[in-house]
Amino acid sequence: MLGLEIETLITKNGNLVTRSIWEETLTSEDSIIKDPCSRQPVGFKKDFGIVKTDTTSAIVEVSIEPGPLEAILNRAEDFYLWLEGLGYTSLDVAYLPPPGIRWYLKNATPRGHYRLLQWYGYNHHKIATMASTQIWIDVGKEDLPMVLNALNVASPFLISKYSNSPCCGWKEYRVRAWIDFASNSWAAIPDAWAPYSYSSWYEVLSRLFSGVPQEAEPCKDLSLHTFESLSHELLEFNEVKARDVSMGVVKANNIEILEGMQRWNFGPAIARWKSSLPRSDWLFSFLEGDISSFINSLDKVMIEVRLFPKLSLSRLHEAILDVLMIAENSSELDMMNPNVLKHLYIRAARGEDLPSYYTRMVERVLRR
């Protein structure tokens, strides 16, 4: 089974769509969806999936109902036809220079998750006109580190092949925007935007724990804590103090923390999971080097590949096939020095040629 999220920049009558224009569409739809923390209407359910605005009203995203490849592509086409039928134009590019902070504040989404980011220090308006395509694949939990490693190692090749956001001398300016976005946060993991090479679940979790605690689900800020204080409070009380989007004090439990952990990494491919961990000592155990209780709790494991810009349907089909081929042959791509990998990723985003040895290595996997 595949999952897919598509974001696209939209205009109406040649102008970026504003909140007031989008709300006309929002209020005309049935099956309204409210944000879990702001409680404001943010989207609605359609036959092809769930439609919301993303960072601002200028970006519409759809979470397509999971299924086999052909069904996924048909639903993506239905989404674009639906937009067209309402008079919206879906732009071919995945990035436009942001219109400015005033425009952002007027047209920002009411979704509470993004409101929390302001407390982390992110200049969120810098990515308010940046669209992406996110491909979700199911993997076995024992296979996740190897597949995650392969997709990260292949990410410079993929970003070079599918770049669609030229600006300011970059072939894929979205990478530059992510660098700026992540570097302005005091809470992110180091180089949260960069690809990373993994050999084990321990390294996957160590990467997440290399920064500062951020968010628990739904929309609860954990930045009051260090990981050590978080673990001790969980052990003693089975929950921790957090803050909501209004900065009021709330509580977060271990399952909510595990769900929120997944948002702390903005890399090209990241681990996602569903857990039923009943115990509250998982974090303390991890800090002492034991991840067995966490691994045993995993009910479903996925990888979200999020480096792709908005793509045409034919290019989207090709990109999904590439992702599936890399996942299937993940053992063929060894670990790579993270600094070298980061360097190649930036070179690809700038439009510079990648080393022939690296290109041949990835192409050999894709031809299998």
Short mmCIF file of C-alpha atoms in Angstrom, two decimals:
data_model
loop_
_atom_site.label_atom_id
_atom_site.label_comp_id
_atom_site.label_asym_id
_atom_site.label_seq_id
_atom_site.Cartn_x
_atom_site.Cartn_y
_atom_site.Cartn_z
CA MET A 1 0.00 0.00 0.00
CA LEU A 2 1.12 3.53 -0.84
CA GLY A 3 0.24 6.83 0.74
CA LEU A 4 0.57 10.20 -0.94
CA GLU A 5 0.31 13.84 0.07
CA ILE A 6 0.38 16.49 -2.65
CA GLU A 7 0.82 20.20 -2.06
CA THR A 8 0.35 22.66 -4.89
CA LEU A 9 0.59 26.42 -5.19
CA ILE A 10 -2.67 27.80 -6.53
CA THR A 11 -3.83 31.06 -8.06
CA LYS A 12 -7.19 32.50 -9.04
CA ASN A 13 -7.44 35.12 -11.77
CA GLY A 14 -3.64 35.28 -11.79
CA ASN A 15 -3.23 36.06 -8.08
CA LEU A 16 -2.20 33.91 -5.12
CA VAL A 17 -5.27 32.68 -3.32
CA THR A 18 -6.12 34.58 -0.13
CA ARG A 19 -7.80 33.30 3.04
CA SER A 20 -11.06 35.05 2.16
CA ILE A 21 -11.20 33.41 -1.30
CA TRP A 22 -10.36 29.97 0.07
CA GLU A 23 -12.97 30.29 2.82
CA GLU A 24 -15.63 30.60 0.11
CA THR A 25 -14.66 27.08 -1.02
CA LEU A 26 -14.32 25.84 2.56
CA THR A 27 -17.78 26.95 3.62
CA SER A 28 -19.40 25.49 0.52
CA GLU A 29 -18.19 21.97 1.28
CA ASP A 30 -19.69 19.26 3.47
CA SER A 31 -17.61 17.05 5.79
CA ILE A 32 -15.75 20.00 7.29
CA ILE A 33 -12.58 19.08 9.21
CA LYS A 34 -11.45 21.15 12.20
CA ASP A 35 -7.91 21.53 13.42
CA PRO A 36 -7.37 19.41 16.57
CA CYS A 37 -5.86 22.28 18.56
CA SER A 38 -7.14 25.57 17.09
CA ARG A 39 -10.62 24.02 16.51
CA GLN A 40 -11.04 26.19 13.42
CA PRO A 41 -12.22 24.75 10.08
CA VAL A 42 -9.19 23.86 7.95
CA GLY A 43 -10.39 21.37 5.34
CA PHE A 44 -12.92 18.81 4.17
CA LYS A 45 -13.27 15.25 2.97
CA LYS A 46 -13.61 14.43 -0.73
CA ASP A 47 -13.85 11.08 -2.51
CA PHE A 48 -10.16 11.25 -3.47
CA GLY A 49 -8.89 12.30 -0.02
CA ILE A 50 -8.73 15.04 2.60
CA VAL A 51 -8.16 18.59 1.34
CA LYS A 52 -6.64 21.36 3.49
CA THR A 53 -4.62 24.49 3.04
CA ASP A 54 -1.06 24.06 4.24
CA THR A 55 1.12 26.92 5.53
CA THR A 56 -1.14 29.50 3.86
CA SER A 57 -4.17 29.67 1.60
CA ALA A 58 -1.79 29.79 -1.38
CA ILE A 59 -0.86 26.13 -0.86
CA VAL A 60 -3.55 23.46 -1.03
CA GLU A 61 -2.66 19.96 0.09
CA VAL A 62 -4.48 16.69 -0.33
CA SER A 63 -3.90 13.53 1.70
CA ILE A 64 -4.86 10.90 -0.83
CA GLU A 65 -6.62 7.76 0.32
CA PRO A 66 -3.97 5.00 0.51
CA GLY A 67 -4.02 2.25 -2.07
CA PRO A 68 -2.16 0.63 -4.97
CA LEU A 69 -0.21 2.79 -7.40
CA GLU A 70 -2.84 3.06 -10.15
CA ALA A 71 -5.56 4.07 -7.70
CA ILE A 72 -3.24 6.65 -6.10
CA LEU A 73 -2.52 8.28 -9.47
CA ASN A 74 -6.23 8.31 -10.42
CA ARG A 75 -7.08 10.08 -7.16
CA ALA A 76 -4.30 12.60 -7.75
CA GLU A 77 -5.77 13.36 -11.17
CA ASP A 78 -9.23 13.76 -9.62
CA PHE A 79 -7.77 16.29 -7.18
CA TYR A 80 -6.33 18.45 -9.97
CA LEU A 81 -9.56 18.23 -11.97
CA TRP A 82 -11.52 19.31 -8.89
CA LEU A 83 -9.28 22.37 -8.42
CA GLU A 84 -9.65 23.26 -12.08
CA GLY A 85 -13.43 22.93 -11.88
CA LEU A 86 -13.50 25.57 -9.12
CA GLY A 87 -11.48 28.02 -11.19
CA TYR A 88 -8.17 27.51 -9.41
CA THR A 89 -4.93 27.24 -11.38
CA SER A 90 -2.34 24.78 -10.05
CA LEU A 91 1.12 26.20 -10.73
CA ASP A 92 3.77 24.11 -12.45
CA VAL A 93 6.50 25.24 -10.05
CA ALA A 94 6.90 24.30 -6.38
CA TYR A 95 8.32 27.56 -5.05
CA LEU A 96 7.63 31.28 -5.30
CA PRO A 97 9.39 34.02 -3.33
CA PRO A 98 7.24 34.75 -0.25
CA PRO A 99 5.15 37.94 -0.62
CA GLY A 100 6.29 39.11 2.83
CA ILE A 101 5.46 38.80 6.51
CA ARG A 102 2.33 40.98 6.32
CA TRP A 103 0.88 38.84 3.56
CA TYR A 104 1.75 35.72 5.54
CA LEU A 105 0.08 36.94 8.72
CA LYS A 106 -3.08 37.81 6.80
CA ASN A 107 -3.24 34.53 4.88
CA ALA A 108 -1.64 32.01 7.25
CA THR A 109 -3.44 28.77 7.94
CA PRO A 110 -5.38 28.48 11.22
CA ARG A 111 -3.75 25.10 11.86
CA GLY A 112 -2.34 24.99 15.37
CA HIS A 113 0.74 22.91 14.53
CA TYR A 114 2.14 25.77 12.48
CA ARG A 115 1.27 28.26 15.20
CA LEU A 116 3.43 26.24 17.59
CA LEU A 117 6.39 26.59 15.24
CA GLN A 118 6.50 30.29 16.01
CA TRP A 119 7.30 29.42 19.63
CA TYR A 120 10.23 27.29 18.42
CA GLY A 121 11.75 30.32 16.68
CA TYR A 122 10.96 29.37 13.08
CA ASN A 123 10.37 32.15 10.57
CA HIS A 124 7.54 30.14 9.14
CA HIS A 125 6.53 32.69 6.51
CA LYS A 126 9.76 31.86 4.65
CA ILE A 127 8.23 28.59 3.42
CA ALA A 128 4.69 29.89 3.01
CA THR A 129 4.86 29.49 -0.78
CA MET A 130 6.76 26.21 -1.02
CA ALA A 131 4.92 23.09 -2.15
CA SER A 132 6.01 19.45 -1.94
CA THR A 133 4.99 15.90 -2.77
CA GLN A 134 5.28 13.34 0.02
CA ILE A 135 5.31 9.62 -0.74
CA TRP A 136 4.58 7.18 2.08
CA ILE A 137 5.65 3.53 1.91
CA ASP A 138 5.03 0.72 4.39
CA VAL A 139 8.12 -1.16 5.59
CA GLY A 140 8.82 -3.86 8.14
CA LYS A 141 10.26 -2.47 11.36
CA GLU A 142 13.35 -4.66 11.00
CA ASP A 143 13.91 -3.24 7.47
CA LEU A 144 13.35 0.43 8.28
CA PRO A 145 16.96 1.49 9.01
CA MET A 146 18.27 -0.04 5.76
CA VAL A 147 15.46 1.39 3.60
CA LEU A 148 15.65 4.78 5.30
CA ASN A 149 19.41 4.82 4.73
CA ALA A 150 19.03 3.96 1.04
CA LEU A 151 16.47 6.72 0.40
CA ASN A 152 18.64 9.28 2.16
CA VAL A 153 21.77 8.14 0.31
CA ALA A 154 19.86 8.39 -3.00
CA SER A 155 18.34 11.79 -2.17
CA PRO A 156 20.96 13.94 -3.99
CA PHE A 157 20.33 11.94 -7.17
CA LEU A 158 16.55 12.21 -6.75
CA ILE A 159 16.56 15.92 -6.01
CA SER A 160 18.72 16.54 -9.08
CA LYS A 161 16.38 14.47 -11.24
CA TYR A 162 13.08 15.96 -10.02
CA SER A 163 13.99 19.58 -9.19
CA ASN A 164 11.15 21.96 -9.96
CA SER A 165 11.82 25.09 -7.89
CA PRO A 166 14.38 27.29 -9.63
CA CYS A 167 15.18 30.59 -7.93
CA CYS A 168 18.13 32.82 -7.08
CA GLY A 169 20.74 30.64 -8.78
CA TRP A 170 19.47 27.38 -7.29
CA LYS A 171 17.94 24.56 -9.32
CA GLU A 172 15.88 23.50 -6.28
CA TYR A 173 15.60 26.58 -4.08
CA ARG A 174 13.36 24.72 -1.60
CA VAL A 175 16.56 23.26 -0.10
CA ARG A 176 17.94 26.76 0.52
CA ALA A 177 14.60 27.75 2.09
CA TRP A 178 14.67 24.70 4.39
CA ILE A 179 18.23 25.52 5.45
CA ASP A 180 17.16 29.03 6.43
CA PHE A 181 13.98 27.76 8.07
CA ALA A 182 15.72 25.14 10.22
CA SER A 183 18.72 27.28 11.12
CA ASN A 184 16.45 29.90 12.68
CA SER A 185 15.08 27.45 15.24
CA TRP A 186 16.60 26.93 18.66
CA ALA A 187 14.74 23.63 19.07
CA ALA A 188 15.53 21.66 15.89
CA ILE A 189 17.97 18.80 15.57
CA PRO A 190 21.26 19.87 13.94
CA ASP A 191 20.90 20.33 10.16
CA ALA A 192 17.33 19.06 10.38
CA TRP A 193 16.89 19.59 6.62
CA ALA A 194 19.84 17.38 5.58
CA PRO A 195 19.95 13.73 4.44
CA TYR A 196 21.45 11.35 6.97
CA SER A 197 22.86 7.84 6.73
CA TYR A 198 21.54 5.20 9.14
CA SER A 199 22.63 1.71 10.15
CA SER A 200 20.20 0.91 13.00
CA TRP A 201 17.06 1.95 14.85
CA TYR A 202 19.32 3.29 17.56
CA GLU A 203 20.82 5.75 15.07
CA VAL A 204 17.35 6.73 13.82
CA LEU A 205 16.29 7.60 17.38
CA SER A 206 19.63 9.17 18.26
CA ARG A 207 19.16 11.56 15.35
CA LEU A 208 15.77 12.62 16.73
CA PHE A 209 17.17 13.00 20.23
CA SER A 210 20.14 15.09 19.10
CA GLY A 211 18.16 18.31 19.44
CA VAL A 212 15.71 19.77 21.94
CA PRO A 213 12.22 18.41 22.69
CA GLN A 214 9.56 20.05 20.59
CA GLU A 215 6.06 18.77 20.06
CA ALA A 216 3.71 16.14 21.43
CA GLU A 217 0.44 15.33 19.70
CA PRO A 218 -1.94 17.03 19.44
CA CYS A 219 -0.13 20.37 19.23
CA LYS A 220 1.57 20.39 22.63
CA ASP A 221 4.86 22.25 23.05
CA LEU A 222 7.51 20.33 25.04
CA SER A 223 10.28 22.93 24.83
CA LEU A 224 10.16 23.52 28.58
CA HIS A 225 12.05 20.22 28.97
CA THR A 226 15.38 18.61 28.35
CA PHE A 227 15.18 14.92 27.40
CA GLU A 228 16.48 14.03 30.86
CA SER A 229 13.77 16.03 32.65
CA LEU A 230 11.20 14.62 30.25
CA SER A 231 12.21 11.05 31.07
CA HIS A 232 12.18 11.58 34.84
CA GLU A 233 8.79 13.29 34.79
CA LEU A 234 7.36 10.47 32.67
CA LEU A 235 8.74 7.87 35.07
CA GLU A 236 7.33 9.61 38.13
CA PHE A 237 3.96 10.87 36.86
CA ASN A 238 3.36 8.98 33.56
CA GLU A 239 2.81 12.37 31.89
CA VAL A 240 4.63 15.68 31.49
CA LYS A 241 3.71 19.33 31.51
CA ALA A 242 3.44 20.98 28.13
CA ARG A 243 2.01 24.14 26.59
CA ASP A 244 -0.78 24.46 24.04
CA VAL A 245 -0.97 26.92 21.14
CA SER A 246 -2.22 29.66 23.50
CA MET A 247 0.70 28.91 25.88
CA GLY A 248 -1.67 27.45 28.47
CA VAL A 249 -0.37 24.56 30.59
CA VAL A 250 -1.55 21.08 29.49
CA LYS A 251 -0.41 17.47 29.98
CA ALA A 252 1.19 15.11 27.46
CA ASN A 253 1.47 11.33 27.83
CA ASN A 254 4.04 8.93 26.40
CA ILE A 255 2.00 7.99 23.30
CA GLU A 256 1.46 11.66 22.43
CA ILE A 257 5.19 12.30 22.81
CA LEU A 258 6.03 9.37 20.52
CA GLU A 259 3.65 10.72 17.88
CA GLY A 260 5.01 14.25 18.16
CA MET A 261 8.63 13.10 17.94
CA GLN A 262 8.11 12.35 14.28
CA ARG A 263 7.75 16.03 13.41
CA TRP A 264 11.22 17.01 14.60
CA ASN A 265 13.07 15.98 11.45
CA PHE A 266 12.70 17.77 8.09
CA GLY A 267 15.07 15.50 6.17
CA PRO A 268 14.43 14.08 2.68
CA ALA A 269 13.18 10.73 4.07
CA ILE A 270 12.07 10.19 7.67
CA ALA A 271 10.72 7.40 9.85
CA ARG A 272 7.04 7.34 10.78
CA TRP A 273 5.34 4.88 13.10
CA LYS A 274 2.27 3.89 15.08
CA SER A 275 2.98 2.67 18.60
CA SER A 276 0.96 1.19 21.46
CA LEU A 277 3.70 1.57 24.05
CA PRO A 278 1.98 1.00 27.42
CA ARG A 279 4.96 1.87 29.60
CA SER A 280 6.31 5.32 30.38
CA ASP A 281 9.98 4.36 30.87
CA TRP A 282 10.82 4.07 27.14
CA LEU A 283 12.68 7.40 27.04
CA PHE A 284 14.70 6.70 30.17
CA SER A 285 15.62 3.27 28.77
CA PHE A 286 16.71 4.83 25.48
CA LEU A 287 18.94 7.35 27.26
CA GLU A 288 20.63 4.36 28.93
CA GLY A 289 21.13 2.65 25.56
CA ASP A 290 18.17 0.22 25.51
CA ILE A 291 15.56 0.63 22.74
CA SER A 292 13.97 -2.83 22.94
CA SER A 293 10.77 -1.62 24.64
CA PHE A 294 10.32 1.03 21.96
CA ILE A 295 10.94 -1.38 19.06
CA ASN A 296 8.58 -3.99 20.53
CA SER A 297 5.80 -1.39 20.80
CA LEU A 298 5.72 -0.57 17.08
CA ASP A 299 2.49 -1.68 15.41
CA LYS A 300 3.08 -0.04 12.02
CA VAL A 301 6.21 1.44 10.47
CA MET A 302 6.35 3.73 7.45
CA ILE A 303 8.81 5.98 5.68
CA GLU A 304 7.78 9.40 4.46
CA VAL A 305 9.80 10.55 1.45
CA ARG A 306 9.39 14.30 1.45
CA LEU A 307 12.16 15.71 -0.76
CA PHE A 308 10.09 15.90 -3.96
CA PRO A 309 8.62 19.19 -5.17
CA LYS A 310 5.18 19.37 -6.75
CA LEU A 311 5.32 17.18 -9.88
CA SER A 312 3.19 16.56 -12.95
CA LEU A 313 1.25 13.29 -12.92
CA SER A 314 3.69 11.59 -15.29
CA ARG A 315 6.69 12.72 -13.25
CA LEU A 316 4.90 11.72 -10.04
CA HIS A 317 4.42 8.21 -11.44
CA GLU A 318 8.12 8.03 -12.29
CA ALA A 319 9.17 9.31 -8.85
CA ILE A 320 7.03 6.72 -7.04
CA LEU A 321 8.56 3.93 -9.12
CA ASP A 322 12.05 5.21 -8.26
CA VAL A 323 11.22 5.26 -4.54
CA LEU A 324 9.83 1.71 -4.67
CA MET A 325 12.87 0.45 -6.59
CA ILE A 326 15.30 2.01 -4.11
CA ALA A 327 13.34 0.53 -1.20
CA GLU A 328 13.28 -2.91 -2.83
CA ASN A 329 17.04 -2.84 -3.44
CA SER A 330 18.03 -0.90 -0.33
CA SER A 331 20.77 -3.39 0.59
CA GLU A 332 22.68 -2.24 -2.52
CA LEU A 333 23.26 1.25 -1.09
CA ASP A 334 25.78 1.35 1.76
CA MET A 335 26.06 3.98 4.44
CA MET A 336 27.68 7.27 3.45
CA ASN A 337 29.52 9.85 5.50
CA PRO A 338 26.80 12.38 6.53
CA ASN A 339 28.99 15.37 5.68
CA VAL A 340 29.69 14.03 2.19
CA LEU A 341 26.00 13.24 1.72
CA LYS A 342 24.99 16.75 2.81
CA HIS A 343 27.54 18.24 0.41
CA LEU A 344 26.16 16.20 -2.51
CA TYR A 345 22.59 17.20 -1.60
CA ILE A 346 23.47 20.90 -1.75
CA ARG A 347 25.35 20.42 -5.03
CA ALA A 348 22.31 18.73 -6.55
CA ALA A 349 20.00 21.50 -5.34
CA ARG A 350 22.31 24.11 -6.86
CA GLY A 351 22.22 22.30 -10.19
CA GLU A 352 25.87 21.26 -10.10
CA ASP A 353 26.99 17.92 -11.55
CA LEU A 354 27.21 15.03 -9.12
CA PRO A 355 30.32 12.79 -9.07
CA SER A 356 30.15 10.02 -11.64
CA TYR A 357 30.89 7.31 -9.06
CA TYR A 358 27.85 8.40 -7.04
CA THR A 359 25.53 8.73 -10.04
CA ARG A 360 26.50 5.27 -11.35
CA MET A 361 25.87 3.76 -7.91
CA VAL A 362 22.27 5.02 -7.72
CA GLU A 363 21.50 4.36 -11.39
CA ARG A 364 22.65 0.76 -10.95
CA VAL A 365 20.03 0.30 -8.21
CA LEU A 366 17.29 1.91 -10.31
CA ARG A 367 18.02 -0.33 -13.30
CA ARG A 368 17.64 -3.59 -11.36
#
